[in-house]
Amino acid sequence: MRPPGEILIGEREIRDRVASIARELSDALQADLRREGHGVDVPGRVIFIPVLSGAIVFFADLIRQLPVTMSTEMVSVSSYRGATTASLGVSVVGALPDDLAGKHIVIVDDILDTGRTLGLLKKEIGAQKPASLRICVLLRKERDRDVPVEADITGFDIPDVFIVGYGLDYDGHYRNLRDIRLLEEAGDA
Ligand code: XMP
């Protein structure tokens, strides 16, 4: 089992950044709703969609700081090995919510890495013609993407290293760490 190593982003830094992301999102959504003649308490207009399971901790902290009436839908995406060039190498597990047309959608994910997950979700959800579609990620790896996709809101840019904590796991472990840590190489500990 590879243990967690050095802290890359500490608990306090995460907390401060999540608070500023919440303000940024809140301002953007309020502006959208105002343009439609609504207040922030209108039901049924805003839907937040976390990508399971890595986004759960970020999502829980983020939405509790948003003074906007929203509903939530979960999505899960699995990646498969040995993917052919004909596929993105990822697929949605189960059914996507199918009532997103005309709504303000925010997809929340832990990390933008190859871009396969968010590329797929952006395409599938965008096809339903929502009124707005934003991608919000806590982390963005500095690397070339297999699928070109941009996040509208990014918490932190990080180098291309494997990290754990604050929802991110290694083999199911370490999601409960309060900070984001590098994963030690096998044999380092
Ligand atoms: P992409 O952008 O490659 O991201 O489709 C898919 C999912 O891969 C996971 N991921 C990681 N998980 N440490 C982790 O614990 C990492 O460094 C890492 N990089 C990618 C993550 O769940 C992401 O949503």
PDB file of N, CA, C and O and ligand atoms in Angstrom, residues 51-55 77 79 88-90 109-120 137 139 141 143 145-147 149 158-165 167-171 173 175 181 183, ligand 1:
ATOM      1  N   VAL A  51     -19.543  14.643  -9.781  1.00  0.00           N
ATOM      2  CA  VAL A  51     -19.102  13.403 -10.414  1.00  0.00           C
ATOM      3  C   VAL A  51     -18.569  12.498  -9.297  1.00  0.00           C
ATOM      4  O   VAL A  51     -17.592  12.828  -8.618  1.00  0.00           O
ATOM      5  N   LEU A  52     -19.259  11.376  -9.113  1.00  0.00           N
ATOM      6  CA  LEU A  52     -18.886  10.445  -8.035  1.00  0.00           C
ATOM      7  C   LEU A  52     -17.636   9.672  -8.428  1.00  0.00           C
ATOM      8  O   LEU A  52     -17.424   9.412  -9.592  1.00  0.00           O
ATOM      9  N   SER A  53     -16.782   9.270  -7.490  1.00  0.00           N
ATOM     10  CA  SER A  53     -16.923   9.555  -6.081  1.00  0.00           C
ATOM     11  C   SER A  53     -15.960  10.641  -5.624  1.00  0.00           C
ATOM     12  O   SER A  53     -16.112  11.186  -4.542  1.00  0.00           O
ATOM     13  N   GLY A  54     -14.977  10.976  -6.489  1.00  0.00           N
ATOM     14  CA  GLY A  54     -13.914  11.869  -6.053  1.00  0.00           C
ATOM     15  C   GLY A  54     -14.379  13.254  -5.638  1.00  0.00           C
ATOM     16  O   GLY A  54     -13.729  13.912  -4.830  1.00  0.00           O
ATOM     17  N   ALA A  55     -15.518  13.712  -6.190  1.00  0.00           N
ATOM     18  CA  ALA A  55     -15.944  15.091  -5.934  1.00  0.00           C
ATOM     19  C   ALA A  55     -16.743  15.245  -4.647  1.00  0.00           C
ATOM     20  O   ALA A  55     -17.121  16.365  -4.287  1.00  0.00           O
ATOM     21  N   VAL A  77     -18.965   8.045 -13.529  1.00  0.00           N
ATOM     22  CA  VAL A  77     -18.331   7.726 -14.808  1.00  0.00           C
ATOM     23  C   VAL A  77     -17.260   6.685 -14.549  1.00  0.00           C
ATOM     24  O   VAL A  77     -16.480   6.817 -13.608  1.00  0.00           O
ATOM     25  N   SER A  79     -13.996   4.409 -16.076  1.00  0.00           N
ATOM     26  CA  SER A  79     -13.061   4.336 -17.194  1.00  0.00           C
ATOM     27  C   SER A  79     -12.761   2.873 -17.427  1.00  0.00           C
ATOM     28  O   SER A  79     -12.791   2.081 -16.494  1.00  0.00           O
ATOM     29  N   LEU A  88     -13.937   7.124 -26.028  1.00  0.00           N
ATOM     30  CA  LEU A  88     -13.234   8.036 -25.134  1.00  0.00           C
ATOM     31  C   LEU A  88     -12.554   7.277 -24.009  1.00  0.00           C
ATOM     32  O   LEU A  88     -11.773   7.834 -23.264  1.00  0.00           O
ATOM     33  N   GLY A  89     -12.875   5.984 -23.856  1.00  0.00           N
ATOM     34  CA  GLY A  89     -12.316   5.219 -22.755  1.00  0.00           C
ATOM     35  C   GLY A  89     -13.048   5.433 -21.451  1.00  0.00           C
ATOM     36  O   GLY A  89     -12.620   4.950 -20.418  1.00  0.00           O
ATOM     37  N   VAL A  90     -14.146   6.167 -21.480  1.00  0.00           N
ATOM     38  CA  VAL A  90     -14.957   6.353 -20.274  1.00  0.00           C
ATOM     39  C   VAL A  90     -16.421   6.213 -20.659  1.00  0.00           C
ATOM     40  O   VAL A  90     -16.791   6.450 -21.810  1.00  0.00           O
ATOM     41  N   ASP A 109     -16.377  18.535 -10.311  1.00  0.00           N
ATOM     42  CA  ASP A 109     -15.490  17.357 -10.266  1.00  0.00           C
ATOM     43  C   ASP A 109     -14.255  17.674  -9.428  1.00  0.00           C
ATOM     44  O   ASP A 109     -13.933  18.833  -9.172  1.00  0.00           O
ATOM     45  N   ASP A 110     -13.592  16.599  -9.017  1.00  0.00           N
ATOM     46  CA  ASP A 110     -12.395  16.778  -8.187  1.00  0.00           C
ATOM     47  C   ASP A 110     -11.228  17.294  -9.006  1.00  0.00           C
ATOM     48  O   ASP A 110     -10.549  18.240  -8.617  1.00  0.00           O
ATOM     49  N   ILE A 111     -11.000  16.677 -10.178  1.00  0.00           N
ATOM     50  CA  ILE A 111      -9.761  16.987 -10.883  1.00  0.00           C
ATOM     51  C   ILE A 111      -9.937  16.841 -12.389  1.00  0.00           C
ATOM     52  O   ILE A 111     -10.615  15.914 -12.850  1.00  0.00           O
ATOM     53  N   LEU A 112      -9.374  17.766 -13.113  1.00  0.00           N
ATOM     54  CA  LEU A 112      -9.311  17.665 -14.572  1.00  0.00           C
ATOM     55  C   LEU A 112      -7.932  17.118 -14.919  1.00  0.00           C
ATOM     56  O   LEU A 112      -6.920  17.784 -14.698  1.00  0.00           O
ATOM     57  N   ASP A 113      -7.922  15.885 -15.450  1.00  0.00           N
ATOM     58  CA  ASP A 113      -6.654  15.200 -15.713  1.00  0.00           C
ATOM     59  C   ASP A 113      -6.544  14.959 -17.222  1.00  0.00           C
ATOM     60  O   ASP A 113      -6.123  15.843 -17.966  1.00  0.00           O
ATOM     61  N   THR A 114      -6.974  13.799 -17.710  1.00  0.00           N
ATOM     62  CA  THR A 114      -6.910  13.567 -19.159  1.00  0.00           C
ATOM     63  C   THR A 114      -7.990  14.349 -19.907  1.00  0.00           C
ATOM     64  O   THR A 114      -7.897  14.528 -21.117  1.00  0.00           O
ATOM     65  N   GLY A 115      -9.054  14.738 -19.196  1.00  0.00           N
ATOM     66  CA  GLY A 115     -10.176  15.432 -19.827  1.00  0.00           C
ATOM     67  C   GLY A 115     -11.249  14.487 -20.342  1.00  0.00           C
ATOM     68  O   GLY A 115     -12.285  14.932 -20.821  1.00  0.00           O
ATOM     69  N   ARG A 116     -11.011  13.178 -20.212  1.00  0.00           N
ATOM     70  CA  ARG A 116     -11.986  12.218 -20.763  1.00  0.00           C
ATOM     71  C   ARG A 116     -13.330  12.304 -20.046  1.00  0.00           C
ATOM     72  O   ARG A 116     -14.387  12.336 -20.681  1.00  0.00           O
ATOM     73  N   THR A 117     -13.294  12.329 -18.720  1.00  0.00           N
ATOM     74  CA  THR A 117     -14.532  12.341 -17.937  1.00  0.00           C
ATOM     75  C   THR A 117     -15.353  13.590 -18.244  1.00  0.00           C
ATOM     76  O   THR A 117     -16.535  13.516 -18.609  1.00  0.00           O
ATOM     77  N   LEU A 118     -14.714  14.746 -18.113  1.00  0.00           N
ATOM     78  CA  LEU A 118     -15.472  15.988 -18.286  1.00  0.00           C
ATOM     79  C   LEU A 118     -15.788  16.247 -19.750  1.00  0.00           C
ATOM     80  O   LEU A 118     -16.819  16.859 -20.060  1.00  0.00           O
ATOM     81  N   GLY A 119     -14.938  15.749 -20.648  1.00  0.00           N
ATOM     82  CA  GLY A 119     -15.249  15.870 -22.066  1.00  0.00           C
ATOM     83  C   GLY A 119     -16.536  15.127 -22.399  1.00  0.00           C
ATOM     84  O   GLY A 119     -17.414  15.641 -23.108  1.00  0.00           O
ATOM     85  N   LEU A 120     -16.658  13.922 -21.856  1.00  0.00           N
ATOM     86  CA  LEU A 120     -17.866  13.122 -22.096  1.00  0.00           C
ATOM     87  C   LEU A 120     -19.102  13.791 -21.488  1.00  0.00           C
ATOM     88  O   LEU A 120     -20.144  13.926 -22.143  1.00  0.00           O
ATOM     89  N   VAL A 137     -13.997  22.627 -11.234  1.00  0.00           N
ATOM     90  CA  VAL A 137     -13.100  21.590 -10.698  1.00  0.00           C
ATOM     91  C   VAL A 137     -12.237  22.175  -9.594  1.00  0.00           C
ATOM     92  O   VAL A 137     -11.856  23.343  -9.648  1.00  0.00           O
ATOM     93  N   LEU A 139      -9.221  20.892  -8.881  1.00  0.00           N
ATOM     94  CA  LEU A 139      -7.824  20.780  -9.304  1.00  0.00           C
ATOM     95  C   LEU A 139      -7.730  20.615 -10.812  1.00  0.00           C
ATOM     96  O   LEU A 139      -8.602  19.995 -11.424  1.00  0.00           O
ATOM     97  N   LYS A 141      -4.716  19.419 -13.544  1.00  0.00           N
ATOM     98  CA  LYS A 141      -3.331  18.989 -13.754  1.00  0.00           C
ATOM     99  C   LYS A 141      -2.747  19.699 -14.956  1.00  0.00           C
ATOM    100  O   LYS A 141      -3.400  19.805 -16.000  1.00  0.00           O
ATOM    101  N   ARG A 143      -0.959  19.406 -17.860  1.00  0.00           N
ATOM    102  CA  ARG A 143      -0.548  18.376 -18.820  1.00  0.00           C
ATOM    103  C   ARG A 143      -1.391  18.543 -20.072  1.00  0.00           C
ATOM    104  O   ARG A 143      -2.392  19.276 -20.073  1.00  0.00           O
ATOM    105  N   ARG A 145      -4.183  17.374 -22.606  1.00  0.00           N
ATOM    106  CA  ARG A 145      -5.411  16.593 -22.409  1.00  0.00           C
ATOM    107  C   ARG A 145      -5.614  15.635 -23.585  1.00  0.00           C
ATOM    108  O   ARG A 145      -5.360  16.000 -24.735  1.00  0.00           O
ATOM    109  N   ASP A 146      -6.117  14.435 -23.279  1.00  0.00           N
ATOM    110  CA  ASP A 146      -6.513  13.510 -24.354  1.00  0.00           C
ATOM    111  C   ASP A 146      -7.767  14.034 -25.046  1.00  0.00           C
ATOM    112  O   ASP A 146      -7.968  13.820 -26.242  1.00  0.00           O
ATOM    113  N   VAL A 147      -8.635  14.651 -24.253  1.00  0.00           N
ATOM    114  CA  VAL A 147      -9.857  15.254 -24.780  1.00  0.00           C
ATOM    115  C   VAL A 147      -9.816  16.731 -24.391  1.00  0.00           C
ATOM    116  O   VAL A 147      -9.712  17.051 -23.203  1.00  0.00           O
ATOM    117  N   VAL A 149     -10.919  19.901 -23.094  1.00  0.00           N
ATOM    118  CA  VAL A 149     -12.066  20.450 -22.356  1.00  0.00           C
ATOM    119  C   VAL A 149     -11.512  21.423 -21.326  1.00  0.00           C
ATOM    120  O   VAL A 149     -10.452  21.177 -20.738  1.00  0.00           O
ATOM    121  N   ILE A 158      -2.162  22.171 -10.564  1.00  0.00           N
ATOM    122  CA  ILE A 158      -1.144  21.349  -9.904  1.00  0.00           C
ATOM    123  C   ILE A 158      -0.285  20.646 -10.960  1.00  0.00           C
ATOM    124  O   ILE A 158      -0.727  20.459 -12.091  1.00  0.00           O
ATOM    125  N   PRO A 159       0.933  20.251 -10.588  1.00  0.00           N
ATOM    126  CA  PRO A 159       1.751  19.497 -11.542  1.00  0.00           C
ATOM    127  C   PRO A 159       1.152  18.120 -11.814  1.00  0.00           C
ATOM    128  O   PRO A 159       0.216  17.693 -11.125  1.00  0.00           O
ATOM    129  N   ASP A 160       1.703  17.447 -12.801  1.00  0.00           N
ATOM    130  CA  ASP A 160       1.172  16.134 -13.198  1.00  0.00           C
ATOM    131  C   ASP A 160       1.699  15.045 -12.255  1.00  0.00           C
ATOM    132  O   ASP A 160       2.584  14.273 -12.620  1.00  0.00           O
ATOM    133  N   VAL A 161       1.154  15.046 -11.046  1.00  0.00           N
ATOM    134  CA  VAL A 161       1.546  14.054 -10.036  1.00  0.00           C
ATOM    135  C   VAL A 161       0.284  13.409  -9.486  1.00  0.00           C
ATOM    136  O   VAL A 161      -0.802  13.988  -9.598  1.00  0.00           O
ATOM    137  N   PHE A 162       0.417  12.207  -8.917  1.00  0.00           N
ATOM    138  CA  PHE A 162      -0.760  11.544  -8.357  1.00  0.00           C
ATOM    139  C   PHE A 162      -0.967  12.042  -6.936  1.00  0.00           C
ATOM    140  O   PHE A 162      -0.055  12.025  -6.117  1.00  0.00           O
ATOM    141  N   ILE A 163      -2.185  12.498  -6.671  1.00  0.00           N
ATOM    142  CA  ILE A 163      -2.455  13.065  -5.348  1.00  0.00           C
ATOM    143  C   ILE A 163      -3.659  12.356  -4.710  1.00  0.00           C
ATOM    144  O   ILE A 163      -4.483  11.748  -5.408  1.00  0.00           O
ATOM    145  N   VAL A 164      -3.713  12.463  -3.389  1.00  0.00           N
ATOM    146  CA  VAL A 164      -4.819  11.856  -2.622  1.00  0.00           C
ATOM    147  C   VAL A 164      -5.276  12.841  -1.552  1.00  0.00           C
ATOM    148  O   VAL A 164      -4.573  13.785  -1.218  1.00  0.00           O
ATOM    149  N   GLY A 165      -6.455  12.549  -1.013  1.00  0.00           N
ATOM    150  CA  GLY A 165      -6.996  13.346   0.083  1.00  0.00           C
ATOM    151  C   GLY A 165      -8.110  14.259  -0.390  1.00  0.00           C
ATOM    152  O   GLY A 165      -8.299  14.478  -1.586  1.00  0.00           O
ATOM    153  N   GLY A 167     -11.203  13.818  -0.688  1.00  0.00           N
ATOM    154  CA  GLY A 167     -12.091  13.143  -1.644  1.00  0.00           C
ATOM    155  C   GLY A 167     -11.373  12.274  -2.655  1.00  0.00           C
ATOM    156  O   GLY A 167     -11.968  11.356  -3.223  1.00  0.00           O
ATOM    157  N   LEU A 168     -10.093  12.568  -2.895  1.00  0.00           N
ATOM    158  CA  LEU A 168      -9.363  11.770  -3.903  1.00  0.00           C
ATOM    159  C   LEU A 168      -8.757  10.539  -3.244  1.00  0.00           C
ATOM    160  O   LEU A 168      -8.200  10.617  -2.145  1.00  0.00           O
ATOM    161  N   ASP A 169      -8.829   9.438  -3.974  1.00  0.00           N
ATOM    162  CA  ASP A 169      -8.436   8.167  -3.349  1.00  0.00           C
ATOM    163  C   ASP A 169      -7.292   7.487  -4.088  1.00  0.00           C
ATOM    164  O   ASP A 169      -7.036   7.741  -5.257  1.00  0.00           O
ATOM    165  N   TYR A 170      -6.653   6.600  -3.356  1.00  0.00           N
ATOM    166  CA  TYR A 170      -5.777   5.615  -3.986  1.00  0.00           C
ATOM    167  C   TYR A 170      -6.292   4.266  -3.543  1.00  0.00           C
ATOM    168  O   TYR A 170      -6.316   3.977  -2.338  1.00  0.00           O
ATOM    169  N   ASP A 171      -6.781   3.470  -4.506  1.00  0.00           N
ATOM    170  CA  ASP A 171      -7.310   2.155  -4.197  1.00  0.00           C
ATOM    171  C   ASP A 171      -8.384   2.225  -3.097  1.00  0.00           C
ATOM    172  O   ASP A 171      -8.441   1.380  -2.207  1.00  0.00           O
ATOM    173  N   HIS A 173      -8.655   4.301  -0.673  1.00  0.00           N
ATOM    174  CA  HIS A 173      -8.211   4.884   0.588  1.00  0.00           C
ATOM    175  C   HIS A 173      -7.930   6.382   0.465  1.00  0.00           C
ATOM    176  O   HIS A 173      -7.715   6.880  -0.630  1.00  0.00           O
ATOM    177  N   ARG A 175      -9.600   9.142   1.077  1.00  0.00           N
ATOM    178  CA  ARG A 175     -10.559  10.200   0.748  1.00  0.00           C
ATOM    179  C   ARG A 175     -10.797  11.124   1.938  1.00  0.00           C
ATOM    180  O   ARG A 175     -11.191  12.276   1.780  1.00  0.00           O
ATOM    181  N   ARG A 181      -2.471  15.553  -0.614  1.00  0.00           N
ATOM    182  CA  ARG A 181      -1.082  15.101  -0.473  1.00  0.00           C
ATOM    183  C   ARG A 181      -0.607  14.367  -1.708  1.00  0.00           C
ATOM    184  O   ARG A 181      -1.406  13.742  -2.408  1.00  0.00           O
ATOM    185  N   LEU A 183       1.123  11.180  -3.383  1.00  0.00           N
ATOM    186  CA  LEU A 183       1.182   9.766  -3.013  1.00  0.00           C
ATOM    187  C   LEU A 183       2.633   9.317  -3.135  1.00  0.00           C
ATOM    188  O   LEU A 183       3.279   9.577  -4.156  1.00  0.00           O
TER     189      LEU A 183
HETATM  190  P1  XMP B   1      -9.875  12.385 -16.273  1.00  0.00           P
HETATM  191  O1  XMP B   1      -9.736  13.892 -16.513  1.00  0.00           O
HETATM  192  O2  XMP B   1      -8.567  11.678 -16.557  1.00  0.00           O
HETATM  193  O3  XMP B   1     -10.128  12.208 -14.716  1.00  0.00           O
HETATM  194  O4  XMP B   1     -11.000  11.770 -17.007  1.00  0.00           O
HETATM  195  C1  XMP B   1     -10.837  11.091 -14.265  1.00  0.00           C
HETATM  196  C2  XMP B   1     -10.804  10.880 -12.816  1.00  0.00           C
HETATM  197  O5  XMP B   1      -9.557  10.297 -12.508  1.00  0.00           O
HETATM  198  C3  XMP B   1      -9.316  10.500 -11.169  1.00  0.00           C
HETATM  199  N1  XMP B   1      -7.959  11.061 -11.018  1.00  0.00           N
HETATM  200  C4  XMP B   1      -7.259  11.022  -9.878  1.00  0.00           C
HETATM  201  N2  XMP B   1      -7.585  10.512  -8.689  1.00  0.00           N
HETATM  202  N3  XMP B   1      -5.505  11.226  -7.834  1.00  0.00           N
HETATM  203  C5  XMP B   1      -6.691  10.614  -7.665  1.00  0.00           C
HETATM  204  O6  XMP B   1      -6.981  10.172  -6.557  1.00  0.00           O
HETATM  205  C6  XMP B   1      -5.105  11.766  -9.012  1.00  0.00           C
HETATM  206  O7  XMP B   1      -3.999  12.316  -9.114  1.00  0.00           O
HETATM  207  C7  XMP B   1      -6.034  11.640 -10.095  1.00  0.00           C
HETATM  208  N4  XMP B   1      -6.003  12.043 -11.389  1.00  0.00           N
HETATM  209  C8  XMP B   1      -7.219  11.647 -11.918  1.00  0.00           C
HETATM  210  C9  XMP B   1     -10.340  11.504 -10.646  1.00  0.00           C
HETATM  211  O8  XMP B   1     -11.342  10.866  -9.905  1.00  0.00           O
HETATM  212  C10 XMP B   1     -10.895  12.103 -11.908  1.00  0.00           C
HETATM  213  O9  XMP B   1     -12.215  12.569 -11.722  1.00  0.00           O
END
